[in-house]
Short mmCIF file of C-alpha atoms in Angstrom, two decimals:
data_model
loop_
_atom_site.label_atom_id
_atom_site.label_comp_id
_atom_site.label_asym_id
_atom_site.label_seq_id
_atom_site.Cartn_x
_atom_site.Cartn_y
_atom_site.Cartn_z
CA MET A 1 -2.83 -71.96 -29.92
CA PRO A 2 -6.43 -73.20 -30.86
CA ALA A 3 -7.47 -72.04 -34.40
CA ASP A 4 -10.46 -70.29 -33.35
CA LEU A 5 -8.76 -67.47 -30.92
CA VAL A 6 -9.20 -64.27 -32.62
CA THR A 7 -6.26 -61.61 -32.50
CA ILE A 8 -6.61 -58.03 -31.28
CA PRO A 9 -3.77 -56.57 -32.54
CA ALA A 10 -1.39 -54.75 -30.51
CA ARG A 11 -2.19 -51.38 -30.08
CA ARG A 12 -5.86 -52.17 -31.95
CA GLY A 13 -9.27 -52.75 -31.04
CA LYS A 14 -11.49 -55.84 -32.41
CA ALA A 15 -15.48 -56.74 -31.75
CA ALA A 16 -17.44 -58.93 -31.94
CA ARG A 17 -21.09 -60.54 -31.66
CA VAL A 18 -21.85 -62.78 -29.07
CA ARG A 19 -25.45 -64.76 -28.13
CA SER A 20 -26.61 -65.20 -24.54
CA GLY A 21 -25.04 -68.31 -23.05
CA GLN A 22 -21.96 -67.94 -24.90
CA ARG A 23 -18.55 -67.58 -23.36
CA ILE A 24 -15.75 -65.25 -24.10
CA ARG A 25 -12.28 -66.38 -23.35
CA ILE A 26 -9.79 -63.62 -23.26
CA VAL A 27 -6.05 -64.55 -23.36
CA ASN A 28 -2.92 -62.28 -22.38
CA THR A 29 -1.23 -63.81 -24.42
CA HIS A 30 1.93 -62.42 -23.80
CA GLY A 31 1.24 -61.80 -20.14
CA THR A 32 1.77 -57.96 -19.43
CA GLN A 33 -1.42 -56.63 -21.50
CA VAL A 34 -4.17 -54.75 -20.30
CA VAL A 35 -7.43 -55.33 -22.06
CA ASP A 36 -9.90 -52.60 -22.14
CA THR A 37 -13.51 -54.62 -22.69
CA TRP A 38 -16.57 -53.22 -23.24
CA ALA A 39 -20.27 -54.88 -23.84
CA PHE A 40 -23.47 -53.56 -25.79
CA SER A 41 -26.78 -55.01 -26.19
CA ALA A 42 -27.07 -56.58 -29.26
CA GLN A 43 -30.29 -54.82 -29.59
CA ASP A 44 -29.57 -50.91 -28.72
CA GLY A 45 -25.99 -49.53 -28.28
CA THR A 46 -27.21 -47.39 -25.95
CA GLU A 47 -27.66 -50.13 -23.47
CA TRP A 48 -24.19 -51.51 -22.41
CA MET A 49 -21.93 -52.74 -19.38
CA ALA A 50 -21.71 -49.86 -16.51
CA MET A 51 -19.10 -50.21 -14.16
CA ASP A 52 -21.21 -47.27 -11.64
CA ALA A 53 -23.93 -50.17 -11.91
CA SER A 54 -21.92 -52.99 -11.37
CA ARG A 55 -19.99 -52.25 -8.51
CA ALA A 56 -23.15 -50.93 -7.04
CA TRP A 57 -24.70 -54.46 -7.45
CA PHE A 58 -21.45 -56.92 -6.76
CA LEU A 59 -20.62 -54.44 -4.06
CA LYS A 60 -16.50 -54.61 -4.69
CA LEU A 61 -13.79 -52.36 -6.57
CA ARG A 62 -12.80 -55.34 -8.40
CA ALA A 63 -15.42 -58.44 -9.76
CA ALA A 64 -13.99 -61.72 -8.78
CA VAL A 65 -15.15 -65.19 -10.27
CA GLY A 66 -18.90 -65.55 -10.24
CA ASP A 67 -19.75 -61.69 -9.94
CA THR A 68 -22.11 -60.34 -13.16
CA PHE A 69 -21.55 -56.98 -14.36
CA LEU A 70 -24.85 -55.03 -15.07
CA THR A 71 -26.04 -52.52 -18.03
CA ASN A 72 -27.07 -48.98 -17.55
CA ARG A 73 -30.37 -50.33 -17.31
CA ARG A 74 -29.61 -52.69 -14.38
CA ARG A 75 -29.39 -56.38 -17.03
CA PRO A 76 -26.81 -58.93 -16.37
CA ILE A 77 -24.95 -58.85 -19.43
CA LEU A 78 -21.91 -60.80 -18.55
CA THR A 79 -20.52 -62.99 -15.77
CA LEU A 80 -16.61 -63.70 -15.14
CA VAL A 81 -16.65 -67.39 -14.79
CA GLU A 82 -12.99 -68.36 -14.53
CA ASP A 83 -10.10 -66.46 -14.51
CA THR A 84 -6.23 -67.79 -13.90
CA SER A 85 -4.73 -63.99 -14.46
CA GLY A 86 -4.58 -63.35 -10.67
CA GLY A 87 -7.26 -61.15 -10.37
CA ALA A 88 -6.58 -57.62 -10.93
CA HIS A 89 -8.99 -56.35 -13.38
CA ASP A 90 -9.65 -52.40 -13.02
CA THR A 91 -12.88 -51.00 -12.77
CA LEU A 92 -12.23 -47.48 -12.12
CA MET A 93 -10.03 -45.75 -14.86
CA ALA A 94 -11.46 -44.38 -18.04
CA ALA A 95 -10.08 -45.85 -21.32
CA CYS A 96 -6.99 -43.59 -22.77
CA ASP A 97 -7.95 -40.62 -25.28
CA LEU A 98 -6.15 -38.50 -26.89
CA GLU A 99 -6.83 -35.62 -24.70
CA ARG A 100 -5.09 -38.39 -21.73
CA TYR A 101 -2.11 -38.93 -23.65
CA GLY A 102 -2.07 -34.70 -24.24
CA LEU A 103 -2.00 -34.51 -20.52
CA LEU A 104 1.04 -37.18 -20.18
CA GLY A 105 3.14 -34.90 -22.86
CA VAL A 106 2.57 -36.46 -25.90
CA VAL A 107 2.52 -34.24 -28.69
CA GLY A 108 0.29 -35.38 -31.58
CA HIS A 109 -1.11 -38.66 -32.51
CA HIS A 110 -1.42 -41.64 -30.00
CA ASP A 111 -3.03 -44.85 -30.35
CA ASN A 112 -5.85 -44.80 -27.93
CA CYS A 113 -8.49 -46.94 -26.77
CA ARG A 114 -11.23 -45.23 -27.10
CA ASP A 115 -10.51 -44.41 -30.60
CA ASN A 116 -9.93 -48.61 -30.58
CA LEU A 117 -13.34 -48.88 -29.00
CA HIS A 118 -15.60 -46.75 -31.99
CA ALA A 119 -13.18 -48.45 -35.07
CA ALA A 120 -13.81 -51.75 -33.66
CA LEU A 121 -17.57 -51.28 -32.99
CA ALA A 122 -17.76 -49.61 -36.85
CA GLU A 123 -16.01 -52.59 -38.33
CA LEU A 124 -19.46 -54.25 -37.39
CA GLY A 125 -21.95 -51.81 -38.29
CA VAL A 126 -22.39 -50.43 -34.54
CA SER A 127 -22.21 -46.82 -33.33
CA ILE A 128 -22.49 -45.47 -29.50
CA PRO A 129 -23.39 -42.32 -28.91
CA ALA A 130 -20.43 -42.09 -25.73
CA THR A 131 -17.69 -43.97 -24.15
CA PRO A 132 -18.95 -45.93 -21.55
CA ALA A 133 -16.37 -46.34 -18.45
CA PRO A 134 -14.17 -49.92 -19.28
CA LEU A 135 -13.78 -52.83 -17.90
CA ASN A 136 -10.02 -52.87 -18.04
CA LEU A 137 -8.90 -56.20 -17.91
CA PHE A 138 -5.33 -57.55 -16.27
CA MET A 139 -4.77 -53.97 -15.14
CA ASN A 140 -3.73 -53.49 -11.93
CA ILE A 141 -4.88 -50.77 -9.91
CA PRO A 142 -4.09 -51.00 -5.89
CA TRP A 143 -5.41 -49.05 -3.64
CA THR A 144 -4.52 -47.75 -0.20
CA PRO A 145 -6.89 -48.16 3.12
CA ASP A 146 -7.16 -43.70 2.57
CA GLY A 147 -8.04 -44.26 -0.88
CA ARG A 148 -5.35 -43.68 -3.00
CA LEU A 149 -4.76 -45.28 -5.76
CA SER A 150 -2.16 -45.99 -8.55
CA TRP A 151 -0.81 -47.17 -11.84
CA ALA A 152 1.13 -50.81 -11.15
CA GLU A 153 2.41 -53.74 -13.42
CA PRO A 154 0.20 -56.15 -14.31
CA VAL A 155 0.15 -59.73 -12.29
CA SER A 156 -1.12 -61.52 -15.00
CA THR A 157 1.36 -64.08 -16.64
CA PRO A 158 1.84 -65.24 -20.37
CA ARG A 159 -1.64 -67.49 -21.36
CA SER A 160 -3.47 -66.55 -18.26
CA TYR A 161 -7.30 -65.72 -19.43
CA VAL A 162 -10.49 -64.53 -17.94
CA VAL A 163 -13.48 -66.50 -19.27
CA LEU A 164 -16.85 -63.96 -19.44
CA ARG A 165 -20.24 -65.77 -19.84
CA ALA A 166 -23.10 -63.63 -21.77
CA GLU A 167 -25.92 -63.17 -19.93
CA MET A 168 -27.39 -61.57 -23.00
CA ASP A 169 -27.40 -61.45 -26.90
CA LEU A 170 -24.47 -58.57 -27.15
CA VAL A 171 -21.79 -56.84 -28.78
CA ILE A 172 -17.95 -57.51 -27.11
CA ALA A 173 -14.99 -54.90 -27.73
CA PHE A 174 -11.75 -55.15 -26.78
CA SER A 175 -8.84 -52.73 -26.94
CA ALA A 176 -5.16 -53.67 -26.47
CA CYS A 177 -4.57 -51.11 -24.41
CA PRO A 178 -1.37 -48.72 -25.99
CA GLN A 179 -0.59 -47.09 -22.88
CA ASP A 180 3.46 -46.74 -23.15
CA ILE A 181 4.20 -44.10 -20.78
CA LEU A 182 2.87 -45.35 -17.77
CA PRO A 183 3.70 -48.96 -16.02
CA ILE A 184 0.70 -50.76 -16.48
CA ASN A 185 1.67 -52.84 -19.65
CA GLY A 186 4.19 -53.69 -18.07
CA ARG A 187 7.46 -51.69 -17.11
CA MET A 188 9.50 -52.34 -20.64
CA GLY A 189 6.26 -50.80 -21.89
CA GLY A 190 5.83 -53.40 -24.58
CA THR A 191 2.40 -52.85 -25.69
CA THR A 192 1.51 -56.65 -27.49
CA GLU A 193 -1.22 -58.61 -28.82
CA ALA A 194 -4.07 -60.61 -27.21
CA HIS A 195 -6.31 -62.75 -28.02
CA PHE A 196 -10.06 -64.09 -27.17
CA ALA A 197 -12.22 -66.85 -28.34
CA VAL A 198 -16.00 -67.33 -28.61
CA GLU A 199 -16.90 -70.71 -27.39
CA MET B 1 -30.30 -18.74 5.89
CA PRO B 2 -29.24 -16.60 2.98
CA ALA B 3 -31.90 -15.04 0.33
CA ASP B 4 -29.98 -16.24 -2.59
CA LEU B 5 -30.35 -20.27 -1.72
CA VAL B 6 -31.95 -22.00 -3.97
CA THR B 7 -33.53 -25.09 -3.01
CA ILE B 8 -32.89 -28.79 -4.56
CA PRO B 9 -36.55 -30.16 -3.48
CA ALA B 10 -37.05 -33.29 -1.52
CA ARG B 11 -36.31 -36.23 -3.91
CA ARG B 12 -36.35 -33.80 -6.74
CA GLY B 13 -33.51 -32.30 -9.11
CA LYS B 14 -32.46 -28.86 -10.01
CA ALA B 15 -29.97 -27.39 -12.37
CA ALA B 16 -28.17 -23.89 -12.99
CA ARG B 17 -26.36 -22.39 -15.07
CA VAL B 18 -22.68 -21.35 -13.78
CA ARG B 19 -19.65 -19.25 -15.41
CA SER B 20 -16.52 -20.24 -15.31
CA GLY B 21 -15.07 -18.85 -11.88
CA GLN B 22 -18.19 -18.98 -9.73
CA ARG B 23 -18.21 -20.65 -6.69
CA ILE B 24 -21.21 -23.60 -6.10
CA ARG B 25 -21.76 -23.91 -2.25
CA ILE B 26 -23.98 -26.87 -1.66
CA VAL B 27 -25.23 -26.99 1.77
CA ASN B 28 -26.68 -30.49 3.32
CA THR B 29 -29.21 -28.32 5.03
CA HIS B 30 -30.66 -31.13 7.54
CA GLY B 31 -27.36 -33.14 7.33
CA THR B 32 -28.06 -36.65 5.81
CA GLN B 33 -28.98 -35.91 2.39
CA VAL B 34 -26.73 -37.54 -0.29
CA VAL B 35 -26.83 -34.79 -3.66
CA ASP B 36 -25.99 -36.65 -7.16
CA THR B 37 -24.23 -33.96 -8.63
CA TRP B 38 -23.28 -33.95 -12.38
CA ALA B 39 -21.63 -30.62 -14.45
CA PHE B 40 -21.44 -29.95 -18.14
CA SER B 41 -20.11 -28.00 -20.56
CA ALA B 42 -22.24 -25.05 -21.41
CA GLN B 43 -21.23 -25.40 -25.11
CA ASP B 44 -21.60 -28.97 -25.81
CA GLY B 45 -23.68 -31.33 -23.78
CA THR B 46 -21.80 -34.45 -25.13
CA GLU B 47 -19.42 -33.08 -22.50
CA TRP B 48 -19.37 -34.37 -19.00
CA MET B 49 -18.04 -34.44 -15.23
CA ALA B 50 -16.58 -37.98 -15.52
CA MET B 51 -15.82 -39.63 -12.53
CA ASP B 52 -13.28 -42.50 -14.33
CA ALA B 53 -11.06 -39.71 -15.90
CA SER B 54 -11.01 -37.60 -12.86
CA ARG B 55 -9.89 -40.94 -10.52
CA ALA B 56 -7.27 -40.91 -13.34
CA TRP B 57 -6.53 -37.73 -12.96
CA PHE B 58 -6.24 -37.08 -8.77
CA LEU B 59 -5.57 -40.94 -8.27
CA LYS B 60 -8.27 -41.41 -5.33
CA LEU B 61 -11.36 -43.34 -4.55
CA ARG B 62 -12.58 -39.69 -3.66
CA ALA B 63 -11.81 -36.31 -3.97
CA ALA B 64 -10.16 -34.23 -1.31
CA VAL B 65 -10.13 -30.38 -0.93
CA GLY B 66 -7.70 -28.87 -3.85
CA ASP B 67 -8.95 -31.58 -6.26
CA THR B 68 -10.25 -31.05 -9.86
CA PHE B 69 -12.84 -33.55 -11.73
CA LEU B 70 -12.09 -33.72 -15.51
CA THR B 71 -14.43 -34.20 -17.88
CA ASN B 72 -14.63 -36.58 -20.50
CA ARG B 73 -12.52 -34.77 -22.84
CA ARG B 74 -10.15 -34.54 -19.39
CA ARG B 75 -10.58 -30.80 -19.53
CA PRO B 76 -10.75 -29.67 -15.77
CA ILE B 77 -14.88 -28.55 -14.99
CA LEU B 78 -14.89 -28.07 -11.31
CA THR B 79 -12.42 -28.18 -8.46
CA LEU B 80 -13.60 -29.15 -4.68
CA VAL B 81 -12.56 -25.93 -3.06
CA GLU B 82 -14.06 -26.17 0.52
CA ASP B 83 -15.71 -29.16 2.88
CA THR B 84 -17.14 -28.94 6.39
CA SER B 85 -18.99 -32.05 5.75
CA GLY B 86 -16.59 -34.96 6.58
CA GLY B 87 -15.04 -35.73 3.45
CA ALA B 88 -17.33 -38.57 2.28
CA HIS B 89 -18.37 -38.30 -1.05
CA ASP B 90 -18.79 -40.82 -3.35
CA THR B 91 -17.32 -41.75 -7.38
CA LEU B 92 -18.17 -45.40 -7.26
CA MET B 93 -21.89 -45.69 -7.68
CA ALA B 94 -24.30 -45.32 -10.29
CA ALA B 95 -27.01 -42.84 -9.78
CA CYS B 96 -30.29 -44.55 -8.77
CA ASP B 97 -32.62 -45.41 -11.09
CA LEU B 98 -36.59 -46.84 -11.54
CA GLU B 99 -34.69 -50.15 -12.20
CA ARG B 100 -32.58 -50.01 -9.53
CA TYR B 101 -35.49 -49.81 -7.54
CA GLY B 102 -37.00 -52.83 -9.21
CA LEU B 103 -33.93 -54.90 -8.11
CA LEU B 104 -34.33 -53.73 -4.69
CA GLY B 105 -38.08 -54.69 -4.62
CA VAL B 106 -39.94 -52.06 -5.32
CA VAL B 107 -43.26 -52.58 -7.49
CA GLY B 108 -44.39 -49.17 -9.85
CA HIS B 109 -42.58 -46.23 -9.27
CA HIS B 110 -40.00 -44.66 -7.39
CA ASP B 111 -38.93 -41.40 -7.42
CA ASN B 112 -35.15 -41.31 -8.32
CA CYS B 113 -31.73 -39.54 -9.64
CA ARG B 114 -31.59 -40.58 -13.01
CA ASP B 115 -35.14 -39.07 -14.02
CA ASN B 116 -34.45 -35.90 -11.60
CA LEU B 117 -31.66 -35.27 -13.77
CA HIS B 118 -32.94 -35.71 -16.98
CA ALA B 119 -35.81 -33.35 -15.53
CA ALA B 120 -33.95 -30.79 -14.12
CA LEU B 121 -31.94 -30.38 -16.99
CA ALA B 122 -34.73 -30.27 -18.80
CA GLU B 123 -35.80 -27.06 -17.38
CA LEU B 124 -33.02 -25.53 -19.34
CA GLY B 125 -33.83 -26.50 -22.34
CA VAL B 126 -30.75 -28.98 -22.23
CA SER B 127 -30.43 -32.38 -22.89
CA ILE B 128 -28.13 -35.27 -23.15
CA PRO B 129 -27.25 -38.43 -24.73
CA ALA B 130 -26.56 -40.89 -21.46
CA THR B 131 -26.73 -40.37 -17.86
CA PRO B 132 -22.84 -40.06 -16.57
CA ALA B 133 -21.82 -41.60 -13.18
CA PRO B 134 -22.54 -39.06 -10.64
CA LEU B 135 -20.68 -37.39 -7.73
CA ASN B 136 -22.39 -38.43 -5.34
CA LEU B 137 -21.72 -35.55 -2.45
CA PHE B 138 -21.94 -36.44 1.10
CA MET B 139 -22.70 -40.37 0.08
CA ASN B 140 -20.67 -42.55 2.28
CA ILE B 141 -19.42 -45.77 0.36
CA PRO B 142 -16.58 -47.22 2.69
CA TRP B 143 -14.19 -49.94 1.22
CA THR B 144 -12.05 -52.30 2.69
CA PRO B 145 -8.62 -53.64 2.44
CA ASP B 146 -9.78 -56.37 0.10
CA GLY B 147 -12.12 -54.19 -1.88
CA ARG B 148 -15.26 -54.34 -0.66
CA LEU B 149 -17.78 -51.94 -1.00
CA SER B 150 -20.88 -51.14 1.25
CA TRP B 151 -23.75 -48.40 1.83
CA ALA B 152 -23.04 -46.55 4.98
CA GLU B 153 -24.69 -43.73 6.76
CA PRO B 154 -23.51 -39.91 5.87
CA VAL B 155 -20.78 -38.60 8.16
CA SER B 156 -22.38 -35.37 6.87
CA THR B 157 -23.71 -32.47 9.87
CA PRO B 158 -26.82 -30.20 9.38
CA ARG B 159 -25.52 -27.06 7.16
CA SER B 160 -22.27 -28.50 6.68
CA TYR B 161 -21.08 -27.69 3.03
CA VAL B 162 -19.30 -28.42 -0.02
CA VAL B 163 -17.84 -25.08 -2.09
CA LEU B 164 -17.12 -26.70 -5.50
CA ARG B 165 -15.24 -24.09 -8.22
CA ALA B 166 -16.25 -23.72 -11.82
CA GLU B 167 -13.38 -24.11 -14.57
CA MET B 168 -15.28 -24.03 -17.15
CA ASP B 169 -19.03 -22.51 -18.22
CA LEU B 170 -20.94 -25.30 -17.49
CA VAL B 171 -24.61 -26.48 -16.42
CA ILE B 172 -24.55 -28.06 -12.40
CA ALA B 173 -27.55 -30.47 -11.76
CA PHE B 174 -28.20 -31.98 -8.45
CA SER B 175 -30.93 -34.74 -6.91
CA ALA B 176 -32.19 -34.67 -3.62
CA CYS B 177 -31.00 -38.59 -3.69
CA PRO B 178 -34.92 -40.03 -2.64
CA GLN B 179 -33.14 -43.18 -1.66
CA ASP B 180 -35.22 -44.65 1.52
CA ILE B 181 -34.65 -48.23 1.43
CA LEU B 182 -30.59 -48.30 1.60
CA PRO B 183 -29.36 -46.22 4.76
CA ILE B 184 -27.32 -43.57 2.54
CA ASN B 185 -29.57 -40.97 3.56
CA GLY B 186 -29.45 -42.16 7.18
CA ARG B 187 -31.04 -45.25 8.95
CA MET B 188 -34.25 -43.05 9.45
CA GLY B 189 -34.41 -43.05 5.65
CA GLY B 190 -35.53 -39.88 5.86
CA THR B 191 -35.04 -37.88 2.64
CA THR B 192 -34.96 -34.47 2.77
CA GLU B 193 -34.32 -31.27 0.55
CA ALA B 194 -30.87 -29.30 0.33
CA HIS B 195 -29.46 -26.24 -1.01
CA PHE B 196 -27.17 -24.51 -3.34
CA ALA B 197 -25.74 -21.16 -4.07
CA VAL B 198 -24.17 -19.93 -7.02
CA GLU B 199 -21.62 -17.34 -5.81
#
C-alpha cells in the first residue's frame, strides 16, 4: 500500500484539506466498508456538497463517472472521475447518528457518522452549523420501480476505489460507518478501516 | 372555498404555527402548482423535517398515506394522512434558488423557493441556519430502473389536496414554486397561488 495513504480508522472519521484540481482516492481496503463523505468550501463552512442540489444537476439517484456534485450554492465541488467499486454509492440516506441507533434498539452509546464528521472537522479547526446529507460511498441502496428502498450488502471488493477531483479548495471529511445492525457493511457486520490519498 | 383557507400567493411563501395533533390541509387550488414544504420544531429552529432521515425511516423515494416524516433528530414531525393528488410528491430535489436560475440561464432576479422560505419564516420571527431539503408537494419527478430522474408535469388536479398531521408543535412553511422554465408547474409554466388550512 502506498505510503501516502491516510487511514480512516474503523468506526471513526478523518478530514483533510484539498486544493482545487487535486484528486482524492478513497480505497475500500477490506471491500465492504461504507464511507460517508462530505465536502465543504475551504473559504466558508456554510457552503457544502449538497445531495439534493447534486441530484437536480446530474439527474440521477446515483452519480456515475463524469458526474459533478454541487454545493448548496450550486457550485461544482467534486467530480467522480474513477470508480472500480461497482458504482453503488448512495445519495439518499442520512448519516447515522445516536438517535438512529436508538430507533434500532441500541441503549446508550454507539459510534456514529454524525459525531465522526464533527470530530474530524474539529481536528482541522472547522465548525459547521448542521449535518449535511452525506455521499455514502460504497453503500448499496437499491430501489424498486415503485420506489421502495432497502439496505443491501455492498457490491464493492477489497482494494476497490473511487477517485474524486476537487473543483474548488475544500475540506473533505470521511466516516468509516460504524453501522453493525443493518447489512450495509456486509452481512457479517464487520466494520473496518478504509484509506484515502490526496494526489 | 372555506373561509379558513390561507393563501400561499403565487411565487411567494407563507408560514404558520401548528400544534401537535392539528392537521394541515394543502390544496392545489389550480391543479398544477408545486408547493415546497418545510417543517421546524416550534422549540428549536435547528430541528427540522429531514428528507434524508425520512427516507431512511419509511424506506421509499416518495412518502405514501400513513408514512411519517422525521426530523434531523429522528423524531416524528409530520404524517401524510390524506392525499387526493395522485401521490407524486418529490423528496429528492433541492428548493430552487437564485443560483439555480443562473444555471438555467436567468440573468438578474428570479423569485425562488429558498428566499420565499426565509421570508415566510421571518414574518413569524423565526430564523434558521441553513435551507433544508424540502418536501416538494405535487412535484412529479419520475425515476427509471437505472436511476435517471426527470422533471415531469404534475399529475395533480384542481382542488386536489394532501393532509399532514403534526406530530409535534411546529412551524410549517410553504413556497408556491416560481419555477417557470422547467415543466414542473405544468407545460404552460403558469405559476399560481395555492392554499392551506390548519384544522
